[in-house]
Amino acid sequence: MKNGTITRRCRCTDPATGKDYGASCPKLKSRRHGVWSVFQELDPAQDGRRRRFRRGGFESSSKAQEELDKVRALMAIPEEDDAWGRTQISDLIESCLKEKEPLPDYDETRRRFQTGQTLNSKTTVAEWLDTWLAGRKRLRRGGAARYECDIRVHLKPHLGHLRLDKLRVHHVNTMFDAINERNIEIQEQNAQRRAVRDELKATPWKGAENRARRKWLQAQLDAMPPFRRVTGLNTQPHIRDTLRAALNVAIAQQVMPAFNPAAHVELLPGTKPKALIWTDERIAHWQETGEKPSPVMVWTPEQTGQFLDFVAEDRLYPLWRLIAFRGTRRGEACGVRWVDHSAAAQSLAIATQLVQDGWEIHEGAPKTDSGIRLIALDDETHQVLLRHKAGQEQEREAWGDGWHDTGRIFTQEDGSLLHPGKVSDLFERLVAAAGLPPIRLHDLRHVSATLMLAAGVDIKVVSETLGHSDTRITRDIYQAVLDDLARDAAEKVVQLVPRARKPLTVVKDTEAAAPSRRPTMTPPRKAKGVSAEERSA
């Protein structure tokens, strides 16, 4: 490495020629006159181009010497025979010179160089998130899509411009504050659009005044933003977890300091919807208001039986029955294969599923490792599957060369794959046609869990049948159902004790108002929809 130099010059001009004196200025005899500059030869660029580090404007020789020492210390980080490393360091110094930025910290640059990291410490959060996501090769397609959505919709717009090593907790807090403020704005705009839409629907067509009113309302509706979904409190933890996972990798690779800002962000608590049973009171409330008591609703055994009777002649009856009694997920039921069915053991292996990505579908592994499981089949379900197989063979013969041999148990009439989204749509139409309170197709899986719990099946067996990784997940989802079962168990305990006296009856309001009657008590009423005998069946 060649020795660098420091020089001093000024901007004084020769009155006779009008040119700068440069280094020959007579005033340079005074050490306070002029400014000091640094010159250091760098390693040639990859294309052989000669490079020099020149920087001036230093007030004293000591400050100029300090800058020169920094340059020489950086250039001394690689070994003498490490040509590539010396080129990288020279690239870094040259970039600082072009951007008119201070030289990088020696210790940080040395650490990055020795660990094989990029020497540019100005990596932004957006750049790192792209790098991190591209390196997640083992993600399932659904998981990758969820990460990509979090990054594209939330993390990049709010944090992408920040330097990765400068990211702090308050930056992440500011992002979630902005998300919550945006939620309020979206809710207000949705309410305004809903009010205009309802008024438009209620305005009749007849009459010039009404037509003019409808035209004005339609113009208002067209000018409004479309209905949008808010980023709920249950979604925000996933956004934080995406950022935390990406930053953990950055810390492990020593791309940023060993502090993860996302791990120290506190979010507003969200609420997970609880599974509730469609009791008579809840059905009446739904019929009156059109509102479901919970996003997750579960049929009673009677309602489940009514649905299965209604769809008994439906081509996909075995699929509805499988989900209702064995609790398979939608994608698992659509993707199950005949090779997974054991006629001898009356069992069905859940080893694959059809995953919906947008509107495209593809085959993938079950949602979790615990989702790969073997479920037992009752005699009737087993016989239903055998009859379905015989019917599928008839369809194969009818279609001839047009048959798609996918090997799936449940297919379209030509043997092609079932689309999970279309299966959900068909289920909702069948529920409405049956005159039953609405549930989602995924809620039919919850019905299966409720039936097993009501039948007294151990919670661990229920969890394994559903493919949950832990019984705590099962308890969290079905806590409200378990509470109903606990009340039923309390009834059974009381009934075990023989009594000589008849149970007291509860006083009704009209009876309490009559002075001639003595107050009496009646036993607590059982939960409607599920009798004690059916719960113990």
JSON list of N, CA, C and O in Angstrom, two decimals, residues 141-176:
[
{"chain": "A", "resi": 141, "resn": "ARG", "atom": "N", "xyz": [-46.40, -22.70, 0.45]},
{"chain": "A", "resi": 141, "resn": "ARG", "atom": "CA", "xyz": [-46.83, -21.60, -0.41]},
{"chain": "A", "resi": 141, "resn": "ARG", "atom": "C", "xyz": [-47.76, -20.64, 0.34]},
{"chain": "A", "resi": 141, "resn": "ARG", "atom": "O", "xyz": [-47.66, -19.43, 0.19]},
{"chain": "A", "resi": 142, "resn": "GLY", "atom": "N", "xyz": [-48.64, -21.19, 1.16]},
{"chain": "A", "resi": 142, "resn": "GLY", "atom": "CA", "xyz": [-49.54, -20.33, 1.91]},
{"chain": "A", "resi": 142, "resn": "GLY", "atom": "C", "xyz": [-48.80, -19.45, 2.90]},
{"chain": "A", "resi": 142, "resn": "GLY", "atom": "O", "xyz": [-49.12, -18.27, 3.06]},
{"chain": "A", "resi": 143, "resn": "GLY", "atom": "N", "xyz": [-47.79, -20.02, 3.58]},
{"chain": "A", "resi": 143, "resn": "GLY", "atom": "CA", "xyz": [-47.01, -19.23, 4.52]},
{"chain": "A", "resi": 143, "resn": "GLY", "atom": "C", "xyz": [-46.20, -18.16, 3.83]},
{"chain": "A", "resi": 143, "resn": "GLY", "atom": "O", "xyz": [-46.10, -17.02, 4.32]},
{"chain": "A", "resi": 144, "resn": "ALA", "atom": "N", "xyz": [-45.62, -18.50, 2.68]},
{"chain": "A", "resi": 144, "resn": "ALA", "atom": "CA", "xyz": [-44.85, -17.51, 1.92]},
{"chain": "A", "resi": 144, "resn": "ALA", "atom": "C", "xyz": [-45.76, -16.37, 1.45]},
{"chain": "A", "resi": 144, "resn": "ALA", "atom": "O", "xyz": [-45.37, -15.20, 1.47]},
{"chain": "A", "resi": 145, "resn": "ALA", "atom": "N", "xyz": [-46.97, -16.72, 1.02]},
{"chain": "A", "resi": 145, "resn": "ALA", "atom": "CA", "xyz": [-47.91, -15.68, 0.56]},
{"chain": "A", "resi": 145, "resn": "ALA", "atom": "C", "xyz": [-48.30, -14.77, 1.71]},
{"chain": "A", "resi": 145, "resn": "ALA", "atom": "O", "xyz": [-48.46, -13.55, 1.53]},
{"chain": "A", "resi": 146, "resn": "ARG", "atom": "N", "xyz": [-48.46, -15.32, 2.91]},
{"chain": "A", "resi": 146, "resn": "ARG", "atom": "CA", "xyz": [-48.82, -14.50, 4.07]},
{"chain": "A", "resi": 146, "resn": "ARG", "atom": "C", "xyz": [-47.68, -13.55, 4.43]},
{"chain": "A", "resi": 146, "resn": "ARG", "atom": "O", "xyz": [-47.90, -12.37, 4.72]},
{"chain": "A", "resi": 147, "resn": "TYR", "atom": "N", "xyz": [-46.45, -14.05, 4.42]},
{"chain": "A", "resi": 147, "resn": "TYR", "atom": "CA", "xyz": [-45.29, -13.20, 4.70]},
{"chain": "A", "resi": 147, "resn": "TYR", "atom": "C", "xyz": [-45.19, -12.09, 3.65]},
{"chain": "A", "resi": 147, "resn": "TYR", "atom": "O", "xyz": [-44.92, -10.94, 3.98]},
{"chain": "A", "resi": 148, "resn": "GLU", "atom": "N", "xyz": [-45.36, -12.48, 2.38]},
{"chain": "A", "resi": 148, "resn": "GLU", "atom": "CA", "xyz": [-45.25, -11.50, 1.30]},
{"chain": "A", "resi": 148, "resn": "GLU", "atom": "C", "xyz": [-46.31, -10.40, 1.45]},
{"chain": "A", "resi": 148, "resn": "GLU", "atom": "O", "xyz": [-46.03, -9.23, 1.21]},
{"chain": "A", "resi": 149, "resn": "CYS", "atom": "N", "xyz": [-47.51, -10.79, 1.87]},
{"chain": "A", "resi": 149, "resn": "CYS", "atom": "CA", "xyz": [-48.58, -9.81, 2.06]},
{"chain": "A", "resi": 149, "resn": "CYS", "atom": "C", "xyz": [-48.24, -8.85, 3.19]},
{"chain": "A", "resi": 149, "resn": "CYS", "atom": "O", "xyz": [-48.42, -7.63, 3.07]},
{"chain": "A", "resi": 150, "resn": "ASP", "atom": "N", "xyz": [-47.75, -9.38, 4.32]},
{"chain": "A", "resi": 150, "resn": "ASP", "atom": "CA", "xyz": [-47.36, -8.51, 5.44]},
{"chain": "A", "resi": 150, "resn": "ASP", "atom": "C", "xyz": [-46.28, -7.52, 5.02]},
{"chain": "A", "resi": 150, "resn": "ASP", "atom": "O", "xyz": [-46.32, -6.34, 5.39]},
{"chain": "A", "resi": 151, "resn": "ILE", "atom": "N", "xyz": [-45.31, -8.00, 4.25]},
{"chain": "A", "resi": 151, "resn": "ILE", "atom": "CA", "xyz": [-44.20, -7.15, 3.83]},
{"chain": "A", "resi": 151, "resn": "ILE", "atom": "C", "xyz": [-44.67, -6.09, 2.84]},
{"chain": "A", "resi": 151, "resn": "ILE", "atom": "O", "xyz": [-44.33, -4.91, 2.97]},
{"chain": "A", "resi": 152, "resn": "ARG", "atom": "N", "xyz": [-45.46, -6.51, 1.87]},
{"chain": "A", "resi": 152, "resn": "ARG", "atom": "CA", "xyz": [-45.88, -5.59, 0.80]},
{"chain": "A", "resi": 152, "resn": "ARG", "atom": "C", "xyz": [-46.89, -4.55, 1.30]},
{"chain": "A", "resi": 152, "resn": "ARG", "atom": "O", "xyz": [-46.78, -3.37, 0.95]},
{"chain": "A", "resi": 153, "resn": "VAL", "atom": "N", "xyz": [-47.84, -4.99, 2.12]},
{"chain": "A", "resi": 153, "resn": "VAL", "atom": "CA", "xyz": [-48.93, -4.10, 2.51]},
{"chain": "A", "resi": 153, "resn": "VAL", "atom": "C", "xyz": [-48.57, -3.22, 3.70]},
{"chain": "A", "resi": 153, "resn": "VAL", "atom": "O", "xyz": [-48.99, -2.05, 3.77]},
{"chain": "A", "resi": 154, "resn": "HIS", "atom": "N", "xyz": [-47.76, -3.73, 4.62]},
{"chain": "A", "resi": 154, "resn": "HIS", "atom": "CA", "xyz": [-47.55, -3.01, 5.87]},
{"chain": "A", "resi": 154, "resn": "HIS", "atom": "C", "xyz": [-46.08, -2.63, 6.12]},
{"chain": "A", "resi": 154, "resn": "HIS", "atom": "O", "xyz": [-45.77, -1.46, 6.35]},
{"chain": "A", "resi": 155, "resn": "LEU", "atom": "N", "xyz": [-45.19, -3.60, 6.10]},
{"chain": "A", "resi": 155, "resn": "LEU", "atom": "CA", "xyz": [-43.82, -3.35, 6.56]},
{"chain": "A", "resi": 155, "resn": "LEU", "atom": "C", "xyz": [-43.05, -2.42, 5.62]},
{"chain": "A", "resi": 155, "resn": "LEU", "atom": "O", "xyz": [-42.39, -1.48, 6.08]},
{"chain": "A", "resi": 156, "resn": "LYS", "atom": "N", "xyz": [-43.11, -2.68, 4.32]},
{"chain": "A", "resi": 156, "resn": "LYS", "atom": "CA", "xyz": [-42.38, -1.82, 3.39]},
{"chain": "A", "resi": 156, "resn": "LYS", "atom": "C", "xyz": [-42.91, -0.38, 3.37]},
{"chain": "A", "resi": 156, "resn": "LYS", "atom": "O", "xyz": [-42.12, 0.57, 3.44]},
{"chain": "A", "resi": 157, "resn": "PRO", "atom": "N", "xyz": [-44.24, -0.18, 3.27]},
{"chain": "A", "resi": 157, "resn": "PRO", "atom": "CA", "xyz": [-44.72, 1.21, 3.23]},
{"chain": "A", "resi": 157, "resn": "PRO", "atom": "C", "xyz": [-44.38, 2.02, 4.48]},
{"chain": "A", "resi": 157, "resn": "PRO", "atom": "O", "xyz": [-44.13, 3.22, 4.39]},
{"chain": "A", "resi": 158, "resn": "HIS", "atom": "N", "xyz": [-44.34, 1.38, 5.64]},
{"chain": "A", "resi": 158, "resn": "HIS", "atom": "CA", "xyz": [-44.12, 2.11, 6.88]},
{"chain": "A", "resi": 158, "resn": "HIS", "atom": "C", "xyz": [-42.65, 2.13, 7.31]},
{"chain": "A", "resi": 158, "resn": "HIS", "atom": "O", "xyz": [-42.19, 3.13, 7.88]},
{"chain": "A", "resi": 159, "resn": "LEU", "atom": "N", "xyz": [-41.92, 1.04, 7.07]},
{"chain": "A", "resi": 159, "resn": "LEU", "atom": "CA", "xyz": [-40.56, 0.93, 7.60]},
{"chain": "A", "resi": 159, "resn": "LEU", "atom": "C", "xyz": [-39.50, 0.74, 6.53]},
{"chain": "A", "resi": 159, "resn": "LEU", "atom": "O", "xyz": [-38.30, 0.80, 6.83]},
{"chain": "A", "resi": 160, "resn": "GLY", "atom": "N", "xyz": [-39.89, 0.50, 5.29]},
{"chain": "A", "resi": 160, "resn": "GLY", "atom": "CA", "xyz": [-38.94, 0.12, 4.25]},
{"chain": "A", "resi": 160, "resn": "GLY", "atom": "C", "xyz": [-37.84, 1.11, 3.99]},
{"chain": "A", "resi": 160, "resn": "GLY", "atom": "O", "xyz": [-36.73, 0.74, 3.62]},
{"chain": "A", "resi": 161, "resn": "HIS", "atom": "N", "xyz": [-38.10, 2.40, 4.19]},
{"chain": "A", "resi": 161, "resn": "HIS", "atom": "CA", "xyz": [-37.11, 3.44, 3.88]},
{"chain": "A", "resi": 161, "resn": "HIS", "atom": "C", "xyz": [-36.04, 3.56, 4.95]},
{"chain": "A", "resi": 161, "resn": "HIS", "atom": "O", "xyz": [-35.00, 4.22, 4.73]},
{"chain": "A", "resi": 162, "resn": "LEU", "atom": "N", "xyz": [-36.24, 2.99, 6.11]},
{"chain": "A", "resi": 162, "resn": "LEU", "atom": "CA", "xyz": [-35.29, 3.14, 7.23]},
{"chain": "A", "resi": 162, "resn": "LEU", "atom": "C", "xyz": [-34.09, 2.23, 7.05]},
{"chain": "A", "resi": 162, "resn": "LEU", "atom": "O", "xyz": [-34.19, 1.14, 6.48]},
{"chain": "A", "resi": 163, "resn": "ARG", "atom": "N", "xyz": [-32.94, 2.69, 7.54]},
{"chain": "A", "resi": 163, "resn": "ARG", "atom": "CA", "xyz": [-31.76, 1.83, 7.55]},
{"chain": "A", "resi": 163, "resn": "ARG", "atom": "C", "xyz": [-31.97, 0.71, 8.55]},
{"chain": "A", "resi": 163, "resn": "ARG", "atom": "O", "xyz": [-32.48, 0.92, 9.65]},
{"chain": "A", "resi": 164, "resn": "LEU", "atom": "N", "xyz": [-31.57, -0.48, 8.17]},
{"chain": "A", "resi": 164, "resn": "LEU", "atom": "CA", "xyz": [-31.81, -1.65, 9.02]},
{"chain": "A", "resi": 164, "resn": "LEU", "atom": "C", "xyz": [-31.15, -1.50, 10.38]},
{"chain": "A", "resi": 164, "resn": "LEU", "atom": "O", "xyz": [-31.76, -1.82, 11.41]},
{"chain": "A", "resi": 165, "resn": "ASP", "atom": "N", "xyz": [-29.93, -1.00, 10.40]},
{"chain": "A", "resi": 165, "resn": "ASP", "atom": "CA", "xyz": [-29.22, -0.89, 11.67]},
{"chain": "A", "resi": 165, "resn": "ASP", "atom": "C", "xyz": [-29.70, 0.29, 12.51]},
{"chain": "A", "resi": 165, "resn": "ASP", "atom": "O", "xyz": [-29.29, 0.44, 13.66]},
{"chain": "A", "resi": 166, "resn": "LYS", "atom": "N", "xyz": [-30.58, 1.12, 11.93]},
{"chain": "A", "resi": 166, "resn": "LYS", "atom": "CA", "xyz": [-31.12, 2.27, 12.67]},
{"chain": "A", "resi": 166, "resn": "LYS", "atom": "C", "xyz": [-32.57, 2.04, 13.12]},
{"chain": "A", "resi": 166, "resn": "LYS", "atom": "O", "xyz": [-33.17, 2.94, 13.70]},
{"chain": "A", "resi": 167, "resn": "LEU", "atom": "N", "xyz": [-33.11, 0.86, 12.85]},
{"chain": "A", "resi": 167, "resn": "LEU", "atom": "CA", "xyz": [-34.50, 0.58, 13.21]},
{"chain": "A", "resi": 167, "resn": "LEU", "atom": "C", "xyz": [-34.63, 0.49, 14.73]},
{"chain": "A", "resi": 167, "resn": "LEU", "atom": "O", "xyz": [-33.86, -0.20, 15.39]},
{"chain": "A", "resi": 168, "resn": "ARG", "atom": "N", "xyz": [-35.64, 1.17, 15.26]},
{"chain": "A", "resi": 168, "resn": "ARG", "atom": "CA", "xyz": [-35.84, 1.22, 16.70]},
{"chain": "A", "resi": 168, "resn": "ARG", "atom": "C", "xyz": [-37.29, 0.85, 17.04]},
{"chain": "A", "resi": 168, "resn": "ARG", "atom": "O", "xyz": [-38.16, 0.80, 16.18]},
{"chain": "A", "resi": 169, "resn": "VAL", "atom": "N", "xyz": [-37.53, 0.64, 18.34]},
{"chain": "A", "resi": 169, "resn": "VAL", "atom": "CA", "xyz": [-38.86, 0.23, 18.80]},
{"chain": "A", "resi": 169, "resn": "VAL", "atom": "C", "xyz": [-39.90, 1.28, 18.45]},
{"chain": "A", "resi": 169, "resn": "VAL", "atom": "O", "xyz": [-41.02, 0.96, 18.04]},
{"chain": "A", "resi": 170, "resn": "HIS", "atom": "N", "xyz": [-39.56, 2.55, 18.59]},
{"chain": "A", "resi": 170, "resn": "HIS", "atom": "CA", "xyz": [-40.55, 3.60, 18.34]},
{"chain": "A", "resi": 170, "resn": "HIS", "atom": "C", "xyz": [-40.97, 3.64, 16.87]},
{"chain": "A", "resi": 170, "resn": "HIS", "atom": "O", "xyz": [-42.09, 4.05, 16.55]},
{"chain": "A", "resi": 171, "resn": "HIS", "atom": "N", "xyz": [-40.09, 3.20, 15.97]},
{"chain": "A", "resi": 171, "resn": "HIS", "atom": "CA", "xyz": [-40.49, 3.13, 14.55]},
{"chain": "A", "resi": 171, "resn": "HIS", "atom": "C", "xyz": [-41.60, 2.10, 14.35]},
{"chain": "A", "resi": 171, "resn": "HIS", "atom": "O", "xyz": [-42.58, 2.34, 13.63]},
{"chain": "A", "resi": 172, "resn": "VAL", "atom": "N", "xyz": [-41.44, 0.94, 15.00]},
{"chain": "A", "resi": 172, "resn": "VAL", "atom": "CA", "xyz": [-42.45, -0.12, 14.87]},
{"chain": "A", "resi": 172, "resn": "VAL", "atom": "C", "xyz": [-43.75, 0.30, 15.54]},
{"chain": "A", "resi": 172, "resn": "VAL", "atom": "O", "xyz": [-44.85, 0.05, 15.03]},
{"chain": "A", "resi": 173, "resn": "ASN", "atom": "N", "xyz": [-43.64, 0.95, 16.71]},
{"chain": "A", "resi": 173, "resn": "ASN", "atom": "CA", "xyz": [-44.85, 1.44, 17.39]},
{"chain": "A", "resi": 173, "resn": "ASN", "atom": "C", "xyz": [-45.60, 2.44, 16.51]},
{"chain": "A", "resi": 173, "resn": "ASN", "atom": "O", "xyz": [-46.83, 2.44, 16.44]},
{"chain": "A", "resi": 174, "resn": "THR", "atom": "N", "xyz": [-44.84, 3.31, 15.86]},
{"chain": "A", "resi": 174, "resn": "THR", "atom": "CA", "xyz": [-45.46, 4.30, 14.97]},
{"chain": "A", "resi": 174, "resn": "THR", "atom": "C", "xyz": [-46.21, 3.62, 13.83]},
{"chain": "A", "resi": 174, "resn": "THR", "atom": "O", "xyz": [-47.28, 4.08, 13.41]},
{"chain": "A", "resi": 175, "resn": "MET", "atom": "N", "xyz": [-45.66, 2.53, 13.31]},
{"chain": "A", "resi": 175, "resn": "MET", "atom": "CA", "xyz": [-46.33, 1.80, 12.24]},
{"chain": "A", "resi": 175, "resn": "MET", "atom": "C", "xyz": [-47.69, 1.29, 12.70]},
{"chain": "A", "resi": 175, "resn": "MET", "atom": "O", "xyz": [-48.70, 1.46, 12.00]},
{"chain": "A", "resi": 176, "resn": "PHE", "atom": "N", "xyz": [-47.75, 0.66, 13.87]},
{"chain": "A", "resi": 176, "resn": "PHE", "atom": "CA", "xyz": [-49.02, 0.12, 14.34]},
{"chain": "A", "resi": 176, "resn": "PHE", "atom": "C", "xyz": [-50.00, 1.22, 14.73]},
{"chain": "A", "resi": 176, "resn": "PHE", "atom": "O", "xyz": [-51.22, 1.05, 14.58]}
]
